[in-house]
Coordinates of C-alpha atoms in Angstrom, one line a residue:
M1 CA 49.6 -17.5 -34.0
T2 CA 51.9 -14.8 -32.6
A3 CA 52.9 -14.4 -29.0
A4 CA 50.8 -11.3 -28.8
D5 CA 47.8 -13.2 -30.1
A6 CA 48.4 -16.0 -27.7
G7 CA 48.7 -13.5 -24.7
S8 CA 45.4 -11.9 -25.6
W9 CA 43.6 -15.1 -24.6
Q10 CA 45.2 -15.2 -21.1
V11 CA 43.8 -13.6 -18.0
D12 CA 46.2 -11.3 -16.1
E13 CA 46.0 -12.8 -12.6
E14 CA 47.5 -9.7 -11.1
E15 CA 44.9 -7.3 -12.5
E16 CA 43.0 -5.7 -9.7
P17 CA 39.2 -5.6 -9.8
R18 CA 37.8 -2.3 -11.0
G19 CA 35.0 -0.2 -9.5
P20 CA 33.9 0.3 -5.9
V21 CA 33.9 -3.4 -4.9
G22 CA 33.6 -2.7 -1.2
K23 CA 30.6 -0.4 -1.6
A24 CA 28.9 -2.8 -4.0
F25 CA 28.1 -5.2 -1.1
R26 CA 26.5 -2.5 1.1
L27 CA 22.7 -2.3 0.8
S28 CA 21.2 1.1 1.3
A29 CA 17.6 2.0 2.5
A30 CA 16.7 2.5 -1.2
D31 CA 18.1 -1.0 -2.1
S32 CA 15.8 -2.5 0.7
L33 CA 12.8 -1.0 -1.0
S34 CA 13.8 -2.4 -4.4
L35 CA 14.3 -5.8 -2.8
G36 CA 10.8 -5.4 -1.2
N37 CA 9.5 -4.7 -4.7
A38 CA 11.0 -7.9 -6.0
V39 CA 9.6 -10.0 -3.1
C40 CA 6.1 -8.5 -3.6
G41 CA 6.3 -9.6 -7.3
F42 CA 7.5 -13.1 -6.3
L43 CA 4.7 -13.4 -3.8
A44 CA 2.1 -12.3 -6.4
V45 CA 3.2 -15.1 -8.7
C46 CA 3.1 -17.6 -5.8
V47 CA -0.4 -16.6 -5.0
L48 CA -1.6 -17.0 -8.5
A49 CA 0.2 -20.3 -8.9
Y50 CA -1.2 -21.6 -5.6
S51 CA -4.8 -20.8 -6.8
A52 CA -4.3 -23.0 -9.8
I53 CA -2.5 -25.8 -8.0
Q54 CA -5.2 -25.9 -5.3
Q55 CA -8.0 -26.4 -7.8
L56 CA -6.2 -28.7 -10.1
Q57 CA -5.1 -31.0 -7.4
G58 CA -8.7 -31.4 -6.3
G59 CA -9.6 -32.6 -9.8
H60 CA -11.6 -29.5 -10.5
R61 CA -11.5 -27.4 -13.6
F62 CA -9.6 -24.2 -12.9
T63 CA -11.5 -21.0 -12.8
P64 CA -9.7 -17.9 -11.5
D65 CA -10.7 -16.9 -8.0
P66 CA -11.1 -13.2 -7.7
S67 CA -9.8 -13.2 -4.0
Y68 CA -6.5 -14.6 -5.2
F69 CA -6.3 -12.1 -8.0
A70 CA -7.0 -9.3 -5.6
T71 CA -4.3 -10.5 -3.2
A72 CA -1.8 -10.7 -6.1
I73 CA -2.8 -7.2 -7.3
V74 CA -2.4 -5.8 -3.8
L75 CA 1.1 -7.2 -3.6
L76 CA 2.0 -5.7 -6.9
L77 CA 0.6 -2.3 -5.7
I78 CA 2.8 -2.5 -2.6
G79 CA 5.6 -3.3 -4.9
A80 CA 4.8 -0.2 -7.0
T81 CA 4.8 1.9 -3.8
C82 CA 8.3 0.6 -3.0
D83 CA 9.3 1.4 -6.6
L84 CA 8.0 4.9 -6.2
F85 CA 9.9 5.6 -3.0
D86 CA 13.2 3.9 -3.7
G87 CA 14.4 6.7 -5.9
L88 CA 13.2 9.4 -3.4
V89 CA 15.0 7.6 -0.6
A90 CA 18.1 7.2 -2.7
R91 CA 18.2 11.0 -3.4
R92 CA 17.4 11.9 0.1
F93 CA 19.9 9.6 1.9
R94 CA 22.5 7.6 0.0
A95 CA 22.5 5.2 -2.9
S96 CA 24.7 2.1 -3.3
A97 CA 26.7 1.2 -6.2
M98 CA 24.2 -1.4 -7.4
G99 CA 21.0 0.6 -6.7
A100 CA 20.0 1.2 -10.3
E101 CA 20.7 -2.4 -11.3
L102 CA 18.6 -3.7 -8.3
D103 CA 15.8 -1.4 -9.2
N104 CA 15.6 -2.7 -12.8
L105 CA 15.8 -6.3 -11.8
A106 CA 13.1 -5.9 -9.2
D107 CA 10.9 -4.2 -11.9
V108 CA 11.3 -7.1 -14.2
I109 CA 10.0 -9.4 -11.6
S110 CA 7.1 -7.3 -10.3
F111 CA 6.0 -5.5 -13.4
G112 CA 7.2 -7.8 -16.1
F113 CA 7.0 -11.4 -15.2
A114 CA 4.1 -11.2 -12.6
P115 CA 1.7 -9.4 -15.0
A116 CA 2.7 -11.9 -17.7
F117 CA 2.0 -14.8 -15.5
M118 CA -1.3 -13.3 -14.5
V119 CA -2.3 -13.1 -18.2
V120 CA -1.6 -16.8 -18.5
I121 CA -3.6 -17.7 -15.5
W122 CA -6.5 -15.4 -16.8
G123 CA -6.6 -16.8 -20.3
G124 CA -4.7 -20.0 -20.3
F125 CA -7.6 -22.2 -19.0
T126 CA -10.4 -21.1 -21.3
D127 CA -11.6 -22.5 -24.6
Q128 CA -12.3 -19.0 -25.9
V129 CA -8.8 -18.3 -27.2
P130 CA -5.9 -20.7 -28.1
F131 CA -3.4 -21.2 -25.4
M132 CA -0.5 -20.2 -27.6
M133 CA -2.1 -16.9 -28.3
V134 CA -2.3 -16.2 -24.5
V135 CA 1.3 -17.2 -24.1
A136 CA 2.3 -15.0 -26.9
A137 CA 0.5 -12.0 -25.4
A138 CA 2.0 -12.7 -22.0
A139 CA 5.5 -13.1 -23.5
A140 CA 5.0 -9.7 -25.3
V141 CA 4.4 -8.0 -22.0
L142 CA 7.5 -9.6 -20.5
V143 CA 9.8 -8.8 -23.5
A144 CA 8.4 -5.3 -23.8
G145 CA 9.1 -4.6 -20.1
V146 CA 12.7 -5.9 -20.3
V147 CA 13.3 -3.8 -23.4
R148 CA 11.7 -0.8 -21.8
L149 CA 13.9 -1.1 -18.7
A150 CA 17.1 -1.7 -20.8
R151 CA 16.3 1.4 -22.9
F152 CA 15.6 3.4 -19.8
A153 CA 19.1 2.7 -18.6
C154 CA 20.7 3.8 -21.9
V155 CA 18.5 6.5 -23.4
K156 CA 17.6 9.9 -21.7
T157 CA 15.1 12.3 -23.2
K158 CA 15.8 16.0 -23.5
S159 CA 12.7 16.8 -21.5
G160 CA 13.6 14.3 -18.7
D161 CA 10.3 12.4 -19.1
F162 CA 9.9 8.7 -19.8
M163 CA 10.2 7.5 -23.4
G164 CA 7.5 4.8 -23.7
L165 CA 4.9 3.8 -21.1
P166 CA 6.7 3.2 -17.8
I167 CA 6.7 -0.5 -16.8
P168 CA 4.8 -0.1 -13.5
M169 CA 2.0 1.8 -15.3
G170 CA 2.1 -0.8 -18.1
A171 CA 1.7 -3.6 -15.6
M172 CA -1.3 -1.9 -13.9
T173 CA -2.9 -1.4 -17.3
V174 CA -2.5 -5.1 -18.2
I175 CA -4.0 -5.9 -14.8
S176 CA -6.9 -3.5 -15.5
I177 CA -7.6 -5.4 -18.8
V178 CA -7.6 -8.7 -16.9
L179 CA -10.0 -7.3 -14.3
L180 CA -12.5 -5.7 -16.8
F181 CA -12.7 -8.2 -19.7
Q182 CA -13.1 -11.9 -20.3
P183 CA -10.3 -13.6 -22.4
S184 CA -10.8 -13.0 -26.0
V185 CA -8.9 -12.0 -29.2
W186 CA -9.8 -8.3 -28.6
S187 CA -8.7 -8.3 -25.0
L188 CA -5.4 -10.0 -26.0
L189 CA -4.9 -7.4 -28.7
A190 CA -5.4 -4.8 -26.0
V191 CA -2.6 -6.5 -23.9
L192 CA -0.4 -6.4 -27.0
G193 CA -1.2 -2.7 -27.4
V194 CA 0.0 -2.1 -23.8
A195 CA 3.3 -3.9 -24.6
W196 CA 3.6 -1.7 -27.7
L197 CA 3.2 1.5 -25.7
M198 CA 6.0 0.4 -23.4
V199 CA 8.5 0.2 -26.3
S200 CA 7.1 3.2 -28.2
R201 CA 8.7 6.6 -28.4
I202 CA 5.7 8.3 -26.9
E203 CA 6.9 10.4 -23.9
Y204 CA 5.1 10.0 -20.6
P205 CA 5.6 12.6 -17.8
K206 CA 7.8 11.6 -14.9
P207 CA 6.0 11.8 -11.5
K208 CA 7.6 14.7 -9.5
G209 CA 6.3 16.8 -6.7
Q210 CA 2.5 16.9 -6.8
L211 CA 2.3 14.4 -9.6
A212 CA 4.2 11.8 -7.4
A213 CA 1.9 12.5 -4.6
G214 CA -1.1 12.0 -6.9
V215 CA 0.4 8.6 -8.1
L216 CA 0.8 7.5 -4.5
G217 CA -2.8 8.6 -3.7
W218 CA -4.0 6.7 -6.8
I219 CA -2.2 3.5 -5.5
M220 CA -3.8 3.9 -2.1
V221 CA -7.3 4.3 -3.6
N222 CA -6.8 1.2 -5.7
V223 CA -5.7 -0.7 -2.6
A224 CA -8.9 0.5 -0.9
F225 CA -11.0 -0.6 -3.9
L226 CA -9.5 -4.0 -3.9
T227 CA -10.0 -4.4 -0.1
V228 CA -13.8 -3.6 -0.7
W229 CA -13.8 -6.1 -3.6
V230 CA -12.5 -9.0 -1.4
A231 CA -14.6 -8.1 1.7
W232 CA -17.8 -7.3 -0.1
P233 CA -17.9 -9.2 -3.3
E234 CA -21.6 -8.3 -4.1
G235 CA -21.0 -4.6 -4.2
G236 CA -17.2 -4.4 -4.6
D237 CA -17.2 -5.0 -8.4
L238 CA -18.3 -1.5 -9.2
P239 CA -15.4 0.5 -7.6
I240 CA -12.7 -1.9 -9.0
K241 CA -14.2 -1.6 -12.4
I242 CA -14.3 2.2 -12.2
G243 CA -10.6 2.2 -11.1
A244 CA -9.5 -0.2 -13.9
S245 CA -11.5 1.9 -16.5
M246 CA -9.8 5.1 -15.3
Q247 CA -6.4 3.5 -15.5
I248 CA -7.0 2.3 -19.1
A249 CA -8.4 5.8 -20.0
L250 CA -5.4 7.5 -18.5
V251 CA -2.9 5.4 -20.4
A252 CA -4.9 5.9 -23.7
A253 CA -5.3 9.7 -23.2
I254 CA -1.6 10.5 -22.9
P255 CA -0.6 9.4 -26.4
L256 CA -3.6 11.2 -27.8
R257 CA -2.6 14.3 -26.0
M258 CA 0.9 14.0 -27.3
L259 CA -0.4 13.7 -30.9
V260 CA -2.5 16.9 -30.4
Y261 CA 0.5 18.7 -28.8
K262 CA 2.8 17.8 -31.7
R263 CA 0.2 18.8 -34.3
E264 CA -0.1 22.2 -32.6
Q265 CA 3.7 22.5 -32.6
R266 CA 3.8 21.8 -36.4
R267 CA 1.1 24.4 -37.0
E268 CA 3.0 27.0 -35.0
A269 CA 6.2 26.2 -36.9
A270 CA 4.4 26.5 -40.2
T271 CA 2.9 29.9 -39.1
R272 CA 6.3 31.2 -38.2
I273 CA 7.8 30.1 -41.6
S274 CA 4.9 31.8 -43.5
N275 CA 5.3 35.0 -41.6

C-alpha cells in the first residue's frame, strides 16, 4: 500500500465543516409546522396503539373502535394542514437550511408510517385475511411513501406538477379505504393500488392558489364530517362515507383524465403529421 493510499483512509482533522452550520440549528416558522406535522403523526400512532392495548389488556378480542380511528384521522388531517402551510410560510418569510429535510421526515411519519400502522390495526386482528398479507400491504404503503418522497427531492417535472400521487393524498386515500371497507383480499389490493400510484409516473397537479384553498377547504370539511361521526354515531356514518368515497373517486379520476389527455395529444400529433 502506498503512502497516498494510506492517507486516503485518514481524516483531516483540520478540515472545516462545510455548509451553513450556524443556520442549520435555527428553526423557522415553517420548520415548526413541519415538526407539528410529525407530532400529529406520532400521536395518531399512539392513539391507535392505545386502543389495541386497552382492549387486549382487559382480555377482550380486539375490535377497532371508530372513535379512536376518528381521533387518529383528525390528527393526520391537522398534520396535513401543517404540511400544506409550511411551504407557504417558508416562501412568505424565511426557510432554514434544513427545512426541506424536516418536511420529508415529518411526511414519512404522518403519511407513511401512521397510515401503514392503521392498516395493520384495521386488518391485523381479523380472520378474513392472513396477517402477513396485511403486513405486506402496510409495508407497501410505507415503502412507496419513502420512495415517493426521495424521488420528489431528486426529480422535477417540466410542468412543475407532482410525479406520482402525493404522499398526503395517498395517506388520505388509504384511510378512506379503511373507513369504507372491511378487511379482505380486494380491499388490500386497493391499498396496494394506492401504493403503486404513489411511485407511478402519473402527474398530479400541484395545489396552488385556488386549488390550495380548495384542498384546505376539503380538509376542513373532512374534519367536520369526522366530528359528526364521533358525536353522533347513529347518523354520522353517511357523511364520512360520502367524504371517503369522494376521496377515492378523485384519486382514481386523475389517472383516467391523464390517459385521455395523452390520447388526445397523440391524435393531434398524428393529425399534424398527416397534414
